[in-house]
Coordinates of C-alpha atoms and ligand atoms in Angstrom, one line a residue:
M219 CA 159.9 110.4 -22.4
D220 CA 160.2 110.7 -18.7
L221 CA 161.0 107.3 -17.5
N222 CA 160.7 108.0 -13.8
T223 CA 157.0 108.1 -14.1
V224 CA 156.7 104.5 -15.3
R225 CA 155.3 102.6 -12.4
E226 CA 154.4 99.2 -13.5
V227 CA 154.7 97.0 -16.5
V228 CA 153.2 93.5 -16.4
L229 CA 154.1 90.8 -18.8
V230 CA 150.6 89.6 -19.4
R231 CA 151.3 86.5 -21.5
E232 CA 154.3 84.9 -22.9
R233 CA 154.2 83.3 -26.3
T234 CA 157.2 81.8 -27.8
E235 CA 156.0 79.1 -30.2
L236 CA 154.8 81.4 -33.0
P237 CA 156.1 80.1 -36.3
A238 CA 157.1 83.4 -37.8
W239 CA 158.3 84.9 -34.5
Q240 CA 161.0 87.5 -35.0
P241 CA 162.8 89.1 -32.1
G242 CA 161.2 92.6 -31.8
D243 CA 157.9 91.6 -32.9
A244 CA 154.8 91.9 -30.8
F245 CA 152.0 89.5 -31.6
I246 CA 148.6 90.8 -31.2
A247 CA 145.4 88.7 -31.3
G248 CA 142.0 90.4 -31.2
G249 CA 143.3 93.4 -29.2
C250 CA 145.2 91.2 -26.9
W251 CA 148.9 91.6 -26.7
L252 CA 150.9 88.5 -26.5
L253 CA 154.5 89.4 -25.9
S254 CA 157.6 87.3 -25.8
A255 CA 160.0 87.8 -23.0
T256 CA 162.4 89.3 -25.4
V257 CA 160.0 91.7 -26.7
F258 CA 159.0 92.7 -23.3
Q259 CA 162.5 93.6 -22.5
Q260 CA 162.9 95.5 -25.8
I261 CA 159.7 97.5 -25.0
A262 CA 161.1 98.2 -21.6
S263 CA 164.5 99.4 -22.9
T264 CA 163.8 100.9 -26.3
I265 CA 160.4 102.5 -25.9
L266 CA 160.2 103.2 -22.2
Q267 CA 164.0 103.3 -22.0
T268 CA 164.0 102.1 -18.4
T269 CA 164.0 98.9 -16.5
V270 CA 160.5 98.6 -15.6
E271 CA 159.0 96.0 -13.3
R272 CA 155.5 95.8 -14.6
L273 CA 153.9 96.6 -17.9
R274 CA 150.2 96.6 -17.4
L275 CA 147.9 96.3 -20.4
R276 CA 144.3 96.9 -19.6
Q277 CA 141.0 97.9 -21.0
S278 CA 141.0 101.3 -22.7
D279 CA 138.2 103.6 -22.0
T280 CA 139.2 106.1 -24.6
D281 CA 138.0 106.6 -28.1
T282 CA 141.0 105.4 -30.0
S283 CA 139.4 105.0 -33.4
K284 CA 141.8 107.6 -34.7
F285 CA 144.9 105.6 -34.1
D286 CA 146.5 103.6 -36.9
T287 CA 147.3 99.9 -36.6
G288 CA 149.8 99.3 -33.9
A289 CA 150.2 103.0 -33.1
F290 CA 149.8 104.7 -29.8
G291 CA 148.6 108.2 -29.1
S292 CA 149.8 110.3 -26.3
T293 CA 147.3 112.1 -24.2
G294 CA 148.7 114.2 -21.5
T295 CA 150.8 112.2 -19.3
T296 CA 149.2 108.9 -20.2
V297 CA 149.9 106.9 -23.3
T298 CA 146.7 105.4 -24.4
G299 CA 146.1 103.3 -27.4
K300 CA 144.1 100.6 -29.0
V301 CA 145.6 98.1 -31.3
R302 CA 143.4 98.0 -34.2
D303 CA 143.6 95.1 -36.7
N304 CA 146.6 92.9 -36.5
R305 CA 144.7 89.9 -35.5
F306 CA 146.9 87.0 -36.5
G307 CA 149.5 89.6 -37.7
F308 CA 152.6 91.1 -36.3
A309 CA 153.4 94.6 -35.4
R310 CA 157.0 95.7 -35.6
L311 CA 158.2 97.0 -32.3
G312 CA 159.2 100.2 -34.2
D313 CA 155.4 100.7 -34.8
I314 CA 154.7 101.0 -31.2
Q315 CA 155.5 104.6 -30.6
P316 CA 153.7 107.3 -28.7
A317 CA 152.3 110.0 -31.0
G318 CA 154.4 113.2 -30.9
G319 CA 157.7 111.6 -31.5
G320 CA 158.1 109.8 -28.2
T321 CA 158.0 112.6 -25.8
G322 CA 155.8 112.8 -22.7
S323 CA 155.5 110.8 -19.6
V324 CA 154.5 107.1 -19.9
T325 CA 152.6 105.9 -16.9
E326 CA 150.8 103.0 -18.4
L327 CA 150.0 101.4 -21.6
R328 CA 146.3 100.6 -22.1
I329 CA 144.9 98.1 -24.6
D330 CA 141.4 97.7 -25.5
D331 CA 139.5 94.7 -24.2
L332 CA 142.5 93.0 -22.9
D333 CA 140.8 91.1 -20.1
K334 CA 138.2 89.5 -22.3
E335 CA 140.7 88.6 -25.0
C336 CA 143.4 87.2 -22.8
S337 CA 141.1 84.8 -21.0
M338 CA 141.7 82.1 -23.6
A339 CA 144.0 79.2 -23.1
N340 CA 144.5 76.3 -25.4
Q341 CA 141.3 74.4 -25.6
V342 CA 140.9 70.8 -26.6
H343 CA 137.3 69.8 -27.7
L344 CA 136.6 66.1 -28.0
G345 CA 133.8 64.6 -30.1
H346 CA 132.8 63.1 -33.5
I347 CA 134.3 65.6 -36.0
F348 CA 132.8 66.2 -39.4
H349 CA 134.1 68.8 -41.8
L350 CA 135.2 69.3 -45.4
A351 CA 138.9 69.7 -45.8
G352 CA 140.5 72.1 -48.2
S353 CA 138.6 74.1 -50.7
P354 CA 136.4 71.9 -52.7
K355 CA 133.7 72.8 -55.2
V356 CA 130.4 71.4 -54.4
T357 CA 130.9 68.5 -56.9
K358 CA 134.0 67.5 -55.0
A359 CA 132.7 67.7 -51.5
A360 CA 132.1 64.1 -50.9
A361 CA 135.8 63.4 -51.8
V362 CA 137.1 65.6 -49.0
L363 CA 134.6 64.7 -46.3
V364 CA 136.4 64.2 -43.0
S365 CA 134.8 62.0 -40.3
I366 CA 136.8 61.4 -37.0
P367 CA 134.5 59.5 -34.7
D368 CA 136.9 59.8 -31.7
G369 CA 138.3 63.2 -32.7
A370 CA 140.0 66.1 -31.0
L371 CA 139.9 69.7 -32.1
V372 CA 142.6 72.0 -30.4
I373 CA 142.2 75.7 -30.5
G374 CA 145.3 77.9 -29.8
D375 CA 145.1 80.8 -27.6
D376 CA 144.9 83.1 -30.6
G377 CA 141.6 81.4 -31.5
T378 CA 142.8 79.4 -34.5
I379 CA 142.8 75.7 -35.0
V380 CA 146.1 74.1 -34.2
Y381 CA 145.1 70.4 -34.3
C382 CA 142.2 68.5 -35.8
G383 CA 142.5 64.8 -35.8
E384 CA 142.3 61.5 -33.8
R385 CA 142.1 62.0 -30.0
G386 CA 144.7 59.1 -29.7
D387 CA 147.2 61.0 -31.8
L388 CA 146.9 64.3 -29.9
P389 CA 150.4 65.6 -29.4
D390 CA 151.4 66.3 -25.8
E391 CA 152.4 69.9 -26.5
Y392 CA 149.1 71.2 -25.0
P393 CA 149.8 70.7 -21.3
S394 CA 147.9 73.7 -20.2
A395 CA 145.0 73.0 -22.4
T396 CA 141.4 73.0 -21.0
V397 CA 139.7 69.8 -22.1
H398 CA 136.0 70.0 -23.1
D399 CA 134.7 66.5 -23.5
H400 CA 131.8 66.4 -25.7
R401 CA 132.1 62.7 -26.6
G402 CA 128.7 61.2 -27.6
G403 CA 128.3 64.6 -29.4
Y404 CA 129.5 66.1 -32.6
L405 CA 131.8 69.0 -33.7
L406 CA 130.7 70.7 -36.9
P407 CA 131.9 74.0 -38.5
G408 CA 129.7 76.9 -37.5
F409 CA 126.7 77.4 -39.8
V410 CA 126.7 80.1 -42.2
D411 CA 123.4 81.8 -43.2
T412 CA 123.9 83.8 -46.3
H413 CA 120.4 85.3 -46.3
I414 CA 118.3 86.3 -43.3
H415 CA 116.2 89.4 -42.6
F416 CA 116.7 91.2 -39.3
P417 CA 113.6 93.3 -39.5
Q418 CA 111.6 90.1 -40.0
T419 CA 112.5 88.7 -36.6
Y420 CA 108.9 88.6 -35.6
A421 CA 107.4 88.0 -39.1
Y422 CA 108.3 84.4 -40.0
D423 CA 104.9 83.0 -39.6
S424 CA 103.1 85.7 -41.6
Y425 CA 100.1 84.8 -43.6
G426 CA 100.2 87.1 -46.5
G427 CA 97.3 86.0 -48.7
G428 CA 99.4 85.3 -51.7
P429 CA 103.0 84.8 -52.9
L430 CA 106.0 87.2 -52.6
L431 CA 104.7 90.5 -53.8
E432 CA 101.4 90.3 -51.8
W433 CA 103.1 88.9 -48.8
L434 CA 105.6 91.9 -48.9
N435 CA 102.8 94.4 -49.2
M436 CA 100.4 92.9 -46.7
C437 CA 102.8 91.7 -44.0
I438 CA 106.5 92.4 -44.4
F439 CA 106.6 96.2 -45.1
P440 CA 104.2 96.9 -42.2
S441 CA 106.3 94.5 -39.9
E442 CA 109.5 96.2 -40.9
S443 CA 108.1 99.6 -40.3
K444 CA 107.7 98.8 -36.6
F445 CA 111.5 99.1 -36.3
A446 CA 111.1 102.9 -36.5
D447 CA 110.6 102.6 -32.8
P448 CA 114.1 102.3 -31.2
E449 CA 113.0 100.3 -28.2
F450 CA 111.2 97.8 -30.4
A451 CA 114.3 97.6 -32.7
Q452 CA 116.6 97.1 -29.7
Q453 CA 114.4 94.3 -28.3
A454 CA 114.4 92.7 -31.8
A455 CA 118.2 92.9 -32.1
V456 CA 118.5 91.0 -28.8
E457 CA 116.0 88.4 -30.0
F458 CA 117.6 88.0 -33.4
T459 CA 121.0 87.5 -31.9
R460 CA 119.7 85.0 -29.4
R461 CA 118.1 83.0 -32.2
R462 CA 121.4 83.0 -34.0
V463 CA 123.3 81.7 -31.0
A464 CA 120.6 79.1 -30.3
T465 CA 120.8 77.8 -33.9
G466 CA 124.7 77.9 -34.3
T467 CA 124.7 80.5 -37.0
T468 CA 128.2 81.8 -36.4
A469 CA 128.3 83.9 -39.6
A470 CA 125.5 85.6 -41.5
M471 CA 124.6 87.9 -44.3
V472 CA 121.9 89.9 -42.7
F473 CA 119.5 92.0 -44.7
G474 CA 119.0 94.9 -42.3
S475 CA 116.5 97.4 -41.3
A476 CA 116.0 100.7 -43.1
F477 CA 116.5 102.5 -39.8
P478 CA 120.0 103.4 -38.6
H479 CA 119.2 103.1 -34.9
A480 CA 118.0 99.5 -35.5
Q481 CA 121.2 98.7 -37.4
D482 CA 123.2 100.1 -34.5
A483 CA 121.4 97.9 -32.1
L484 CA 122.0 94.9 -34.4
F485 CA 125.7 95.5 -34.7
T486 CA 126.1 96.2 -31.0
E487 CA 124.3 93.0 -30.0
T488 CA 126.2 90.9 -32.5
Q489 CA 129.4 92.3 -31.2
K490 CA 128.5 91.6 -27.6
A491 CA 127.5 88.0 -28.4
G492 CA 130.8 87.5 -30.3
L493 CA 129.2 86.4 -33.7
R494 CA 130.2 87.3 -37.2
I495 CA 127.9 89.5 -39.3
V496 CA 127.7 91.2 -42.6
A497 CA 124.7 93.5 -42.6
G498 CA 123.4 96.6 -44.2
R499 CA 120.3 98.7 -44.1
G500 CA 117.6 97.7 -46.7
I501 CA 117.6 100.4 -49.3
Q502 CA 114.2 101.5 -50.8
T503 CA 113.7 104.6 -52.9
R504 CA 110.2 103.5 -54.2
G505 CA 107.5 101.1 -53.4
P506 CA 103.8 100.8 -52.5
D507 CA 102.1 102.8 -49.7
T508 CA 102.7 100.1 -47.1
A509 CA 106.4 100.5 -47.6
K510 CA 106.4 104.4 -47.1
P511 CA 108.1 104.4 -43.8
L512 CA 111.0 102.4 -45.3
I513 CA 111.5 104.6 -48.3
T514 CA 114.0 107.5 -48.4
S515 CA 115.0 110.1 -51.0
E516 CA 117.8 109.2 -53.4
E517 CA 120.3 111.4 -51.4
D518 CA 119.4 109.9 -48.1
A519 CA 119.7 106.3 -49.5
I520 CA 123.3 106.9 -50.3
R521 CA 124.2 109.1 -47.4
L522 CA 122.7 106.6 -44.8
T523 CA 124.5 103.7 -46.5
R524 CA 127.7 105.4 -46.6
E525 CA 127.4 106.4 -43.0
E526 CA 126.7 102.8 -42.0
I527 CA 129.8 101.7 -43.9
D528 CA 132.0 104.3 -42.1
K529 CA 130.6 103.4 -38.7
W530 CA 130.4 99.7 -38.7
H531 CA 132.5 98.1 -41.5
G532 CA 135.5 96.5 -39.7
A533 CA 134.6 98.5 -36.6
D534 CA 135.5 95.8 -34.1
T535 CA 139.2 95.5 -35.2
G536 CA 139.6 98.5 -37.6
D537 CA 140.5 96.3 -40.5
Y538 CA 138.0 94.3 -42.5
N539 CA 140.5 91.5 -43.0
S540 CA 140.3 90.6 -39.3
A541 CA 136.9 92.0 -38.4
L542 CA 133.8 90.1 -37.3
L543 CA 131.6 93.1 -38.3
H544 CA 131.1 94.0 -41.9
V545 CA 128.7 96.1 -43.9
A546 CA 126.9 95.4 -47.2
I547 CA 125.1 97.6 -49.5
I548 CA 121.6 96.1 -49.9
P549 CA 119.1 97.5 -52.4
R550 CA 116.0 95.5 -51.4
F551 CA 115.4 94.3 -54.9
S552 CA 115.1 96.1 -58.2
L553 CA 111.4 96.8 -57.8
S554 CA 112.4 98.8 -54.7
V555 CA 114.9 101.1 -56.3
T556 CA 115.1 103.5 -59.4
T557 CA 117.7 103.7 -62.2
E558 CA 119.0 106.8 -60.3
T559 CA 119.5 104.7 -57.2
F560 CA 121.3 102.0 -59.2
K561 CA 123.5 104.7 -60.8
R562 CA 124.4 106.1 -57.4
L563 CA 124.9 102.7 -55.7
G564 CA 127.3 101.8 -58.6
E565 CA 129.3 104.9 -57.8
L566 CA 129.2 104.2 -54.1
Y567 CA 130.3 100.6 -54.6
D568 CA 133.1 101.6 -56.9
D569 CA 134.3 103.8 -54.1
V570 CA 134.2 101.2 -51.2
R571 CA 134.8 97.9 -53.1
D572 CA 138.6 98.0 -52.1
R573 CA 137.5 98.3 -48.4
G574 CA 135.9 94.8 -48.6
V575 CA 132.3 96.1 -48.5
Y576 CA 129.6 93.6 -49.6
L577 CA 126.6 93.7 -51.9
H578 CA 123.4 91.8 -51.3
S579 CA 120.0 91.5 -52.8
H580 CA 117.2 89.3 -54.2
L581 CA 117.2 87.8 -57.7
N582 CA 114.7 85.8 -59.7
E583 CA 112.5 84.6 -56.8
N584 CA 108.9 84.8 -58.1
N585 CA 108.0 84.1 -61.6
R586 CA 104.3 84.4 -61.7
P587 CA 103.6 85.3 -65.4
G588 CA 103.0 89.0 -66.1
T589 CA 102.5 90.2 -62.5
G590 CA 105.2 88.5 -60.5
E591 CA 108.6 89.8 -59.5
V592 CA 110.6 88.6 -62.4
D593 CA 108.3 89.9 -65.2
S594 CA 107.5 93.1 -63.3
T595 CA 111.3 93.9 -63.1
K596 CA 111.9 93.1 -66.7
Q597 CA 108.9 95.3 -67.8
D598 CA 109.8 98.1 -65.4
F599 CA 113.3 98.4 -66.5
Q600 CA 112.9 97.1 -70.0
V601 CA 115.8 94.8 -69.6
N602 CA 116.6 91.4 -71.1
S603 CA 117.4 89.8 -67.8
Y604 CA 116.7 90.6 -64.2
L605 CA 120.5 90.2 -63.4
D606 CA 121.2 93.1 -65.8
T607 CA 119.7 95.6 -63.3
Y608 CA 122.4 94.6 -60.8
D609 CA 125.1 94.5 -63.4
G610 CA 125.1 98.1 -64.5
K611 CA 122.8 97.4 -67.4
F612 CA 119.6 98.8 -66.0
L613 CA 118.5 101.2 -68.8
P614 CA 116.0 100.1 -71.5
G615 CA 117.4 97.5 -73.8
S616 CA 119.9 96.6 -71.0
K617 CA 121.9 99.6 -71.9
V618 CA 124.7 100.3 -69.5
G619 CA 123.7 103.1 -67.0
G620 CA 126.3 102.7 -64.3
S621 CA 128.7 100.3 -62.6
S622 CA 128.1 96.7 -62.0
L623 CA 127.3 95.6 -58.4
L624 CA 128.5 92.0 -59.1
G625 CA 131.7 90.4 -57.7
R626 CA 133.3 88.1 -55.1
R627 CA 131.5 89.9 -52.3
T628 CA 128.1 89.9 -53.9
I629 CA 125.4 87.4 -52.7
L630 CA 122.1 87.2 -54.5
A631 CA 119.3 85.3 -52.8
H632 CA 117.0 82.7 -54.4
C633 CA 118.1 82.6 -58.1
V634 CA 115.2 80.2 -58.8
H635 CA 114.3 81.3 -62.2
M636 CA 117.6 81.9 -63.9
Q637 CA 118.5 82.3 -67.6
D638 CA 121.7 80.5 -68.6
V639 CA 123.4 83.9 -69.3
E640 CA 122.5 85.0 -65.8
L641 CA 124.1 81.9 -64.2
E642 CA 127.2 82.4 -66.4
R643 CA 127.6 86.0 -65.5
M644 CA 127.3 85.3 -61.8
A645 CA 129.9 82.5 -62.0
E646 CA 132.2 84.8 -64.2
T647 CA 132.0 87.6 -61.7
G648 CA 132.5 85.3 -58.6
S649 CA 129.1 86.3 -57.2
S650 CA 127.3 83.7 -55.0
V651 CA 123.8 82.3 -54.9
S652 CA 122.0 82.1 -51.5
H653 CA 119.8 79.1 -51.9
C654 CA 116.7 79.3 -49.7
P655 CA 114.5 76.3 -50.2
V656 CA 112.5 76.7 -46.9
S657 CA 111.4 80.2 -48.1
Q658 CA 110.7 79.0 -51.6
L659 CA 108.3 76.4 -50.3
F660 CA 106.7 78.9 -47.8
L661 CA 106.2 81.5 -50.6
G662 CA 105.5 79.1 -53.4
S663 CA 108.4 80.5 -55.4
G664 CA 109.4 77.2 -57.0
T665 CA 112.6 75.1 -56.9
M666 CA 116.1 76.4 -57.8
P667 CA 117.3 73.7 -60.4
W668 CA 120.1 72.0 -58.5
K669 CA 121.9 70.3 -61.4
R670 CA 121.8 73.3 -63.7
T671 CA 122.9 75.7 -61.1
V672 CA 125.8 73.5 -60.0
A673 CA 126.8 72.9 -63.6
S674 CA 127.1 76.7 -64.2
G675 CA 130.0 76.8 -61.7
V676 CA 128.5 79.5 -59.5
N677 CA 129.1 79.3 -55.8
I678 CA 126.0 78.1 -53.9
S679 CA 125.5 78.8 -50.1
A680 CA 122.4 78.4 -47.9
G681 CA 120.0 81.0 -46.5
T682 CA 117.1 80.7 -44.2
D683 CA 115.5 83.9 -45.6
V684 CA 113.7 84.4 -42.2
G685 CA 110.9 85.5 -42.4
G686 CA 110.2 84.2 -45.9
G687 CA 111.6 81.1 -44.4
D688 CA 110.0 79.9 -41.2
E689 CA 113.1 78.0 -39.9
W690 CA 116.2 79.6 -38.2
L691 CA 118.3 76.6 -38.3
I692 CA 120.5 76.1 -41.3
P693 CA 120.4 72.2 -41.2
R694 CA 116.6 72.6 -41.7
V695 CA 117.4 74.5 -44.9
L696 CA 119.7 71.7 -45.9
G697 CA 117.0 69.2 -45.1
D698 CA 114.6 70.9 -47.4
A699 CA 117.1 71.3 -50.0
F700 CA 117.5 67.5 -50.1
K701 CA 113.7 67.1 -50.3
V702 CA 113.1 69.6 -53.0
H703 CA 115.9 68.4 -55.2
I704 CA 115.1 64.8 -55.0
T705 CA 111.6 65.9 -56.1
E706 CA 112.7 67.8 -59.2
P707 CA 111.1 66.2 -62.3
G708 CA 112.8 63.7 -64.6
D709 CA 116.6 63.9 -65.0
A710 CA 116.8 67.0 -63.0
G711 CA 116.0 65.1 -59.8
V712 CA 119.0 64.3 -57.6
S713 CA 119.7 62.8 -54.2
M714 CA 122.2 65.3 -52.7
H715 CA 125.2 63.8 -51.0
P716 CA 125.3 64.8 -47.3
A717 CA 128.8 66.3 -47.9
E718 CA 127.2 68.6 -50.5
M719 CA 124.7 69.6 -47.9
L720 CA 127.4 70.3 -45.4
L721 CA 129.2 72.4 -47.9
L722 CA 126.1 74.5 -48.6
G723 CA 125.7 75.2 -44.9
T724 CA 129.3 75.8 -43.8
L725 CA 132.3 76.2 -46.3
G726 CA 130.1 77.4 -49.3
G727 CA 128.7 80.1 -47.0
A728 CA 132.2 81.2 -45.9
R729 CA 133.1 81.3 -49.6
A730 CA 130.1 83.3 -50.5
L731 CA 131.2 85.8 -47.8
D732 CA 134.6 85.8 -49.3
M733 CA 136.1 84.6 -46.0
E734 CA 136.8 81.0 -46.9
N735 CA 140.5 81.7 -45.9
R736 CA 139.4 82.5 -42.4
F737 CA 136.6 79.9 -41.4
G738 CA 134.2 77.3 -42.8
N739 CA 136.1 74.1 -41.9
F740 CA 138.8 72.7 -39.6
D741 CA 141.9 73.2 -41.7
L742 CA 144.8 74.2 -39.5
G743 CA 145.3 77.9 -39.0
K744 CA 141.6 78.7 -39.6
E745 CA 139.7 80.7 -37.1
A746 CA 137.8 78.3 -34.9
D747 CA 134.2 78.7 -35.6
F748 CA 132.3 75.6 -34.6
V749 CA 129.2 74.2 -33.0
V750 CA 128.8 71.4 -30.5
V751 CA 125.9 69.1 -31.3
D752 CA 124.8 66.9 -28.5
P753 CA 121.8 64.7 -29.2
S754 CA 121.7 63.2 -25.7
G755 CA 119.2 65.8 -24.4
T756 CA 116.8 64.8 -26.9
P757 CA 116.3 61.0 -26.3
A758 CA 113.9 60.1 -29.2
L759 CA 116.2 61.6 -31.8
S760 CA 119.5 60.4 -30.2
A761 CA 118.0 56.9 -30.2
V762 CA 117.6 57.3 -34.0
L763 CA 121.2 58.1 -34.5
R764 CA 122.3 55.3 -32.2
N765 CA 120.1 52.6 -33.6
A766 CA 119.8 53.3 -37.2
V767 CA 120.9 50.8 -39.8
R768 CA 124.3 51.5 -41.2
A769 CA 126.0 50.0 -44.2
D770 CA 128.9 47.6 -43.9
D771 CA 130.8 49.8 -46.3
T772 CA 132.5 52.3 -43.9
E773 CA 132.3 55.2 -46.3
L774 CA 128.5 54.8 -46.8
A775 CA 128.1 54.3 -43.1
R776 CA 129.9 57.6 -42.6
D777 CA 127.7 59.3 -45.1
Q778 CA 124.6 57.9 -43.5
T779 CA 125.6 59.2 -40.1
L780 CA 126.2 62.7 -41.5
F781 CA 122.9 62.6 -43.3
G782 CA 121.0 61.4 -40.3
L783 CA 122.7 64.2 -38.2
L784 CA 121.9 67.0 -40.7
M785 CA 118.4 65.9 -41.2
G786 CA 117.8 65.4 -37.4
I787 CA 119.5 68.3 -35.8
R788 CA 117.1 70.5 -33.9
E789 CA 117.8 73.6 -31.9
S790 CA 118.0 71.7 -28.6
W791 CA 120.9 69.7 -29.8
I792 CA 123.1 72.7 -30.2
T793 CA 124.7 73.1 -26.8
E794 CA 127.7 75.3 -27.5
V795 CA 128.7 77.8 -30.1
Y796 CA 132.2 79.1 -30.8
V797 CA 133.5 81.9 -32.9
Q798 CA 137.4 82.3 -33.1
G799 CA 137.5 79.9 -30.2
R800 CA 135.4 82.0 -28.0
R801 CA 132.0 80.9 -26.7
A802 CA 129.2 83.0 -28.3
K803 CA 126.8 84.3 -25.7
A804 CA 123.6 86.3 -26.4
S805 CA 122.4 88.6 -23.7
Ligands
GUN91 N1 112.2 90.4 -52.2 C1 112.2 91.7 -51.8 N2 112.0 91.8 -50.4 C2 112.0 90.5 -50.0 C3 111.9 89.9 -48.8 O1 111.8 90.6 -47.7 N3 111.8 88.6 -48.7 C4 112.0 87.8 -49.8 N4 111.9 86.5 -49.6 N5 112.1 88.3 -51.0 C5 112.0 89.7 -51.2
ZN92 ZN1 114.9 87.5 -48.6

């Protein structure tokens, strides 16, 4: 390495308080290098082998997707590189080597997106905090409900939560923190929507002249076909992302468009906004005439899905463990695919499961006798249960025809009309239910039996199912869940606890996405996804919260406040939305 050509090395940021800090480690957060002074010197002496005055890390304009984690590649006289992955991880100094054995001239080190990532400092957010601590099952949610009326949430410069507690107990170790005073408002974990349709962005008010199958045929397939136009799809991706920011949906399982250009637009807009997403193109290999533009050959169904996985799964960081962008394999529902598709999807999923790819579809939504979705599926495939078609048992008599699509990264929407064996199998495989009561009301699909579903032990999360659902806001889904379950007949009726509602819309969703270890509540070390809810801009509603009767019992009063908040929240109350401690912003 020719050291004489090194002109400047700038120590961008110093960080010494990392718990597992080892001399010689470089800490990388979201593409931003945080170097200790020691490491800086070591880089100078052992990599560059010179005493450099300035190390400048700046935005890379090269395609560095070929580089491995922590590695640099040498291009001519410039070392360029992008640190992929390693968010919240450590790269050994020894990993930071120019390709080609360390020869060549180093003039500068360039890191992707540095300016954006490094603009964060410690942030303190003040407000009334509600969240669910730990990792409770839905039946234990009430026991771990945390309410801190005069609370402080501190986000470290790596975007994780470093303090969640009383404002009065805030340690003084955050002298350079920026204080965001939201007092009078609330801080809640970001909402997680585990079932929403991107190509129905403009179709959530569709009159379909009937329930599910008629509505799909008359309204939805034609609406989704409009996404064949790239300009239309791009405009919809912007609108869809705006709706998500406006409603505080920080993470979502998104049923995507059949068209790859539309999916590209969706992932690009999501990444620009800084939101999380799991999405995949809707796969259809058969269907009625109105669905023709959405249908592909068997070969194309697999090829396009594989290409989407390779292009977008973990694309933002290069590692699905740290990424905000993920891909799911999404057969629309069993009536949209053939046994051949199921067989090939099983093979594809076997191939990509260990890369953290997701699986998403619909299950047991409409039970009109004889001609509805459930009976049509059972008749078509000659299976004992609808779930069997997703479980590799899609041949007549529920004979095994391929690999199961179930697992910890599988989310099935609706699950209204489930047999006990289906619930047991979902629980056993770690698959999750996306509960979509707004949509079930809109399409007359019935009510998912709350007590029976909970008793099965399956994880339950919340989905808007836009456009089957006509609400974008997850708390509106939670509100309708409360209403439909208190209305269930006889002993099945139940008054959901507000902590259960909160679980459904936050932590249960993170669990359904198999990322509960990363977000979903305000446990220390989690990535800081949260919404600021400020009722002051909506006087009529804030007056309700202020003046409502509260019990003398403090626990009940706490529950009443949370309930009032979840039932009352409207879009106008959501004033700020954060993912990994960064403000989400749609274009
Ligand atoms: N089943 C198959 N496709 C759909 C859809 O787009 N929405 C709903 N709610 N159910 C479906
Ligand atoms: Zn749906």
